[in-house]
PDB file of C-alpha atoms in Angstrom:
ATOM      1  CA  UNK A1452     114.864 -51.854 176.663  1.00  0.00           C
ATOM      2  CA  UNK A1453     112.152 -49.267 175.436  1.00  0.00           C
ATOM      3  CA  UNK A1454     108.730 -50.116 175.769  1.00  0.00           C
ATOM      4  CA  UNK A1455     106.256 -50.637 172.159  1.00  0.00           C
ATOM      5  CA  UNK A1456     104.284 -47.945 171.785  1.00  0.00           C
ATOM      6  CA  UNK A1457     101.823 -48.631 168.869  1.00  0.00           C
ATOM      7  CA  UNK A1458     100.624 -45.377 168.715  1.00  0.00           C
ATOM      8  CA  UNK A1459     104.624 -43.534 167.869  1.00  0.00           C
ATOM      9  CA  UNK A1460     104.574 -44.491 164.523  1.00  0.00           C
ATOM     10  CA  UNK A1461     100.960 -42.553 163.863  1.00  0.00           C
ATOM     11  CA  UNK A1462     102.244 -39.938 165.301  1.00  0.00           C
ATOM     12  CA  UNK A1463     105.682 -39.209 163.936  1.00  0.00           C
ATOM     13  CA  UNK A1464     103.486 -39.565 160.577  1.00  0.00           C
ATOM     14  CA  UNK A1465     100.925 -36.641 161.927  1.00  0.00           C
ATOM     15  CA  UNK A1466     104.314 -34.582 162.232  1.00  0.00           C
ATOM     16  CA  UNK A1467     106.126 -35.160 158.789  1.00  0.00           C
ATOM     17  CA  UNK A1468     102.328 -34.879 157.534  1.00  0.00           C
ATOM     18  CA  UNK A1469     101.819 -31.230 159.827  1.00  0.00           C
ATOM     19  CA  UNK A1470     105.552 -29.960 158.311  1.00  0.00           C
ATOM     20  CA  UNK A1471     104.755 -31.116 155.203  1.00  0.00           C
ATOM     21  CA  UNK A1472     101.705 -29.682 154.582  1.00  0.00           C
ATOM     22  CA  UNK A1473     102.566 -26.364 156.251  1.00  0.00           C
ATOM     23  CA  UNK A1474     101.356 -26.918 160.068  1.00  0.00           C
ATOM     24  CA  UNK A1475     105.015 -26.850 161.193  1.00  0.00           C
ATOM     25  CA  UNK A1476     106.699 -24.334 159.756  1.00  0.00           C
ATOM     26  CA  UNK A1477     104.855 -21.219 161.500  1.00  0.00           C
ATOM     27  CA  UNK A1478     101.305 -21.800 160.594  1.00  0.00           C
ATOM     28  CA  UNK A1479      99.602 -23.572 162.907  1.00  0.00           C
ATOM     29  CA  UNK A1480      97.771 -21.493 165.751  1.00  0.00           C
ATOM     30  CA  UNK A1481      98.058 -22.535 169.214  1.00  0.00           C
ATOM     31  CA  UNK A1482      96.196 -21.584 172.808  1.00  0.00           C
ATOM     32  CA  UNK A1483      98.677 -20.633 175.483  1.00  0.00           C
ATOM     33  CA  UNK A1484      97.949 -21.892 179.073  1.00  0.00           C
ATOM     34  CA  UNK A1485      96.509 -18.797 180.990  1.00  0.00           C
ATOM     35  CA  UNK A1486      96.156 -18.304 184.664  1.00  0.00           C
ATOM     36  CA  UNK A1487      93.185 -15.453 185.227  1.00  0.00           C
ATOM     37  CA  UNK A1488      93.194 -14.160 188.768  1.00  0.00           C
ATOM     38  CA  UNK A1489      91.079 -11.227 190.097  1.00  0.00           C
ATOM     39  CA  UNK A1490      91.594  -9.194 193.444  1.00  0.00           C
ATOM     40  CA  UNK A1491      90.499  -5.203 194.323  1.00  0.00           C
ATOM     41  CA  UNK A1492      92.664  -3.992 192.521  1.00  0.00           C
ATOM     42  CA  UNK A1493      91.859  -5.286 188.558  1.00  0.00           C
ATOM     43  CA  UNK A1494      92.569  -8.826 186.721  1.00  0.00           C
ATOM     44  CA  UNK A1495      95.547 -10.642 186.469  1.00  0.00           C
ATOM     45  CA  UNK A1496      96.185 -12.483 183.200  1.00  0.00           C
ATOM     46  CA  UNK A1497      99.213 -14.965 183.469  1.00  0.00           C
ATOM     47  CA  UNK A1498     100.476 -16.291 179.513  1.00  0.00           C
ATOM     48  CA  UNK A1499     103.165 -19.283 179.543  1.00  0.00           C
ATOM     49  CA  UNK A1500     104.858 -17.900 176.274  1.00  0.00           C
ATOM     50  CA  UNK A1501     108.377 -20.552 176.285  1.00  0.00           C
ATOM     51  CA  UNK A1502     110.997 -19.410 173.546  1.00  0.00           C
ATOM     52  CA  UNK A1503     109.055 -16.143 172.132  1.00  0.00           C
ATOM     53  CA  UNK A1504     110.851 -13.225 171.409  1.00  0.00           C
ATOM     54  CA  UNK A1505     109.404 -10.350 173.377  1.00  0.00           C
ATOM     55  CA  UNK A1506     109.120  -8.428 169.745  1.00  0.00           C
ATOM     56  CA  UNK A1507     106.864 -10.854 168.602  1.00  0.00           C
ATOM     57  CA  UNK A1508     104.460 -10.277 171.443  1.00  0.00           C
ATOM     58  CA  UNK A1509     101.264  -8.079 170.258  1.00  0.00           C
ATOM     59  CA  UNK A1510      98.206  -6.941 173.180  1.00  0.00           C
ATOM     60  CA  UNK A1511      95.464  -5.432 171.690  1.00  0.00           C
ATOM     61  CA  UNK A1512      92.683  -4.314 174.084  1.00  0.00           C
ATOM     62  CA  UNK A1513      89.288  -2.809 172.096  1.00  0.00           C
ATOM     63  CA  UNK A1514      85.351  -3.070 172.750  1.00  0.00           C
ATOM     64  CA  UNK A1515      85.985  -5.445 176.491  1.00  0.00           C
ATOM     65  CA  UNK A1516      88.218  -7.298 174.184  1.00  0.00           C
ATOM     66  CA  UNK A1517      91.854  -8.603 175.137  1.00  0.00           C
ATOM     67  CA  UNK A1518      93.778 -10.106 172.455  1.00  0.00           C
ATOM     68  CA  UNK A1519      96.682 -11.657 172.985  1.00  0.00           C
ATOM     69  CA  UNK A1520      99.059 -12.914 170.224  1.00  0.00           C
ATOM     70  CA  UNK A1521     103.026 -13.843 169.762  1.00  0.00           C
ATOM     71  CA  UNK A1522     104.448 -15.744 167.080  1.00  0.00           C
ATOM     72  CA  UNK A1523     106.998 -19.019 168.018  1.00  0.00           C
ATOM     73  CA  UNK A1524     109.007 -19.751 164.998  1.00  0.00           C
ATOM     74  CA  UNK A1525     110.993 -23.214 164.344  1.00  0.00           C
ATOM     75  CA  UNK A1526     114.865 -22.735 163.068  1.00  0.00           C
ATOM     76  CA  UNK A1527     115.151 -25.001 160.370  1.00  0.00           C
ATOM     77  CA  UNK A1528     118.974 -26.056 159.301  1.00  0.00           C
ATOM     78  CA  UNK A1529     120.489 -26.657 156.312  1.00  0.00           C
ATOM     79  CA  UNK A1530     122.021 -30.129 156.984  1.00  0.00           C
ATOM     80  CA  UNK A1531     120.943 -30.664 159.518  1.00  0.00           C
ATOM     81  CA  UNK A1532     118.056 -33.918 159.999  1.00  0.00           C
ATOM     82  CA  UNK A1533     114.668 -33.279 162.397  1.00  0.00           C
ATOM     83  CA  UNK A1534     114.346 -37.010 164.064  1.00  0.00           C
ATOM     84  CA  UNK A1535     111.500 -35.440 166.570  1.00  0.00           C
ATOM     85  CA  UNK A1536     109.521 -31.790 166.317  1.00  0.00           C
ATOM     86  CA  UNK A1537     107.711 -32.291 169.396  1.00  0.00           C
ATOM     87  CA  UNK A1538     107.527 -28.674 170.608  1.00  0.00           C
ATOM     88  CA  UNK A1539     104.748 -26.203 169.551  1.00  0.00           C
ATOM     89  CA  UNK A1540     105.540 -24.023 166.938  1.00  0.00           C
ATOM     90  CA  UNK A1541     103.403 -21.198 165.079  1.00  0.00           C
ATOM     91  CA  UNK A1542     101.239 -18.108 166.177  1.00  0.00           C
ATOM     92  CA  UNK A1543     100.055 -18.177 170.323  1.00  0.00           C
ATOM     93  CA  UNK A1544      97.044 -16.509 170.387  1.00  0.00           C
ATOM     94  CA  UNK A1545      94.246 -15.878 172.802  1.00  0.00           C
ATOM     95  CA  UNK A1546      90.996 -14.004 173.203  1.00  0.00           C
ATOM     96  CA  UNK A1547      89.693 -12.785 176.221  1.00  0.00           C
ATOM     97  CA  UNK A1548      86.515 -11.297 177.271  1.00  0.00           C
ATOM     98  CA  UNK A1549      86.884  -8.411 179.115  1.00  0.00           C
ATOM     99  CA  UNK A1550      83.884  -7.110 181.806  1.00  0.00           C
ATOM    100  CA  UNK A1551      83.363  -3.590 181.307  1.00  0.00           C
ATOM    101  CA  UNK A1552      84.209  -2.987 185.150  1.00  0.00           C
ATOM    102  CA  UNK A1553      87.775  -2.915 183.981  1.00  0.00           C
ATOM    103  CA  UNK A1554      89.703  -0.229 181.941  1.00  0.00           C
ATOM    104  CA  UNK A1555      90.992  -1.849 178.907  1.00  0.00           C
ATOM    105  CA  UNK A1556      92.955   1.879 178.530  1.00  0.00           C
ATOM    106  CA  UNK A1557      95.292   1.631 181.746  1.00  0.00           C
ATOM    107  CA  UNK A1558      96.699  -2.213 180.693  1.00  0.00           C
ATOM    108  CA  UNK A1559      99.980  -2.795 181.866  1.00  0.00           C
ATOM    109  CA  UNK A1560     102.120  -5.842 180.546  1.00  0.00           C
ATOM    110  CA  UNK A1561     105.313  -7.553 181.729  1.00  0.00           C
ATOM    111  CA  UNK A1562     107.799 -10.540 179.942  1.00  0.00           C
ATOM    112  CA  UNK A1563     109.655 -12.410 181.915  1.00  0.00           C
ATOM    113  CA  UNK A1564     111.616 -15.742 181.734  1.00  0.00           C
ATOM    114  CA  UNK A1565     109.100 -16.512 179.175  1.00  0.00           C
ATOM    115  CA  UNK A1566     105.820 -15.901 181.342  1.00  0.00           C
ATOM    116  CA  UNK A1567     103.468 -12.931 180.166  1.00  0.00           C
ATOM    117  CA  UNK A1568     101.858 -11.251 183.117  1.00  0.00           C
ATOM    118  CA  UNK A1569      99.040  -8.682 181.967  1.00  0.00           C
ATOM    119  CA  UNK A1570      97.070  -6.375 184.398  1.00  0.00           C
ATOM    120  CA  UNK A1571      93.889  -5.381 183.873  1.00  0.00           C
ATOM    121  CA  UNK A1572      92.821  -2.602 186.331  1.00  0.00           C
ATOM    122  CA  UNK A1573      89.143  -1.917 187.630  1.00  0.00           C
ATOM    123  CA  UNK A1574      87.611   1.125 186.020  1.00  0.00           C
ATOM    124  CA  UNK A1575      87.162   4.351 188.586  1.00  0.00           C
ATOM    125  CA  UNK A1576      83.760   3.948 188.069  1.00  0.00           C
ATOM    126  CA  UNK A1577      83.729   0.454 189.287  1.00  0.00           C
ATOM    127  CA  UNK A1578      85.876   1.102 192.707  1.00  0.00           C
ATOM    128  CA  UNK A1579      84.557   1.117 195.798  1.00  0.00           C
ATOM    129  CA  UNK A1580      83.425   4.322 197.402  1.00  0.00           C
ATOM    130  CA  UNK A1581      81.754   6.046 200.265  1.00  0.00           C
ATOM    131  CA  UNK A1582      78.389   7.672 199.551  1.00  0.00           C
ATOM    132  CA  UNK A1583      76.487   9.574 201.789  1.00  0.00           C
ATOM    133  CA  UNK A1584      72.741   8.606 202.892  1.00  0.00           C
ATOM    134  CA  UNK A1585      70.281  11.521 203.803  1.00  0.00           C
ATOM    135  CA  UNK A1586      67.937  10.420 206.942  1.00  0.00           C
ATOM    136  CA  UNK A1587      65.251  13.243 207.455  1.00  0.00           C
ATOM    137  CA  UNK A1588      67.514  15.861 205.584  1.00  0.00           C
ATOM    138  CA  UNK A1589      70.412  15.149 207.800  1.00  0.00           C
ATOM    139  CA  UNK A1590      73.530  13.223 206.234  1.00  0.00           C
ATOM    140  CA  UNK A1591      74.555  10.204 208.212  1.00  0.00           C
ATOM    141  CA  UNK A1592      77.935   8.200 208.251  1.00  0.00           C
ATOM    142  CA  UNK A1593      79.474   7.280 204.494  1.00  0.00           C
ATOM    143  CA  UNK A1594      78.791   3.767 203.185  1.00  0.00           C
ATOM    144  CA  UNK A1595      81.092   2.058 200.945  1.00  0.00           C
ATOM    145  CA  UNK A1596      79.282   0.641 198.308  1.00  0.00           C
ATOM    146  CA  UNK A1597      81.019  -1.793 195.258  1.00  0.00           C
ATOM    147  CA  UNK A1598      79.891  -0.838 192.266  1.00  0.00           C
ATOM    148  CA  UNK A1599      80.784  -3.681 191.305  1.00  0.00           C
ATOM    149  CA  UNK A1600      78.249  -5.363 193.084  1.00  0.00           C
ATOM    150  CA  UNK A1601      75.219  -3.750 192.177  1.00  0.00           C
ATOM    151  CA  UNK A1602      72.745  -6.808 192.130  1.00  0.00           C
ATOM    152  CA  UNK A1603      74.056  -7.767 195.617  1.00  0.00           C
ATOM    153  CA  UNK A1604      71.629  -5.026 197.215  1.00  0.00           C
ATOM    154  CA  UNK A1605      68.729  -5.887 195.160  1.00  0.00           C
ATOM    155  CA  UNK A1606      68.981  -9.572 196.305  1.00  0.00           C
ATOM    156  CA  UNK A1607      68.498  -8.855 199.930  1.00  0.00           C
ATOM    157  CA  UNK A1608      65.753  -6.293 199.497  1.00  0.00           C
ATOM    158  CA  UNK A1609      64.090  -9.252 197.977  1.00  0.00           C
ATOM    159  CA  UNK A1610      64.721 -12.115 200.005  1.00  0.00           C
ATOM    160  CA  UNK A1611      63.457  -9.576 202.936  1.00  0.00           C
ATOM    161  CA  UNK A1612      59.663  -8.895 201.319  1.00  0.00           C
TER     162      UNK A1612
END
């Protein structure tokens, strides 16, 4: 026995309206689920992309911009009747803002089993490194400083005045 759902028949009119009108056949533009992770090494951008061809997958990376876009198309049959159309179809896209401590020229990109794994990797300038600090004209032990974390220093010399 299936259970009344009131709501079904709104909805199975939203879809023959959507195909009808041109928002399922390849038109309509849809947001991806995206893990973002970050560690030493860069940014990790994780895409669920289910049923796109890896051809159709474009990355564009300009001004500490990531774009992101693939295209999910929808077979249609001759013959053959569409009772349900439940799954997404159309253009995947997604924009991502980009902190200029990474280097949008060294992104790398991997597709597999559907899932889009970008890496973003910290610039050279941002990575951590030792400097050297003078003490009466003598050089004492390196440092490593983040460059990353710039403000961090200027925090405590003000909490300590």
């Amino acid at each position: 026995m299936m259970r009344f759902d009131p709501f079904r028949e709104i909805e199975e009119l939203t879809q023959r309206m959507d195909r009808a009108f041109g928002q399922g056949n390849g038109t309509a533009r849809l947001a991806p689920p995206v893990d973002v992770h970050e560690d030493e090494q860069g940014l990790e951008l994780t895409l669920d992309l289910p049923g796109v061809q890896p051809e159709s997958i474009q990355i564009e990376a300009e001004n500490q911009t990531l774009t992101v876009q693939a295209e999910r198309k929808y077979s249609r049959i001759e013959g053959r009747t569409a009772h349900r159309v439940e799954r997404a179809y159309g253009t995947l896209a997604r924009t991502f803002s980009v902190p200029a401590k990474y280097d949008l020229t060294k992104v790398e990109a991997d597709f597999d089993h559907g899932t889009l794994t970008i890496r973003v990797p910290r610039s050279e300038a941002a990575q951590k490194r030792a400097v050297s600090v003078r003490t009466g004209g003598q050089l004492s032990a390196p440092k490593t400083v983040d460059a990353g974390q710039a403000d961090a220093p200027r925090a405590e010399a003000g909490q300590q005045a």
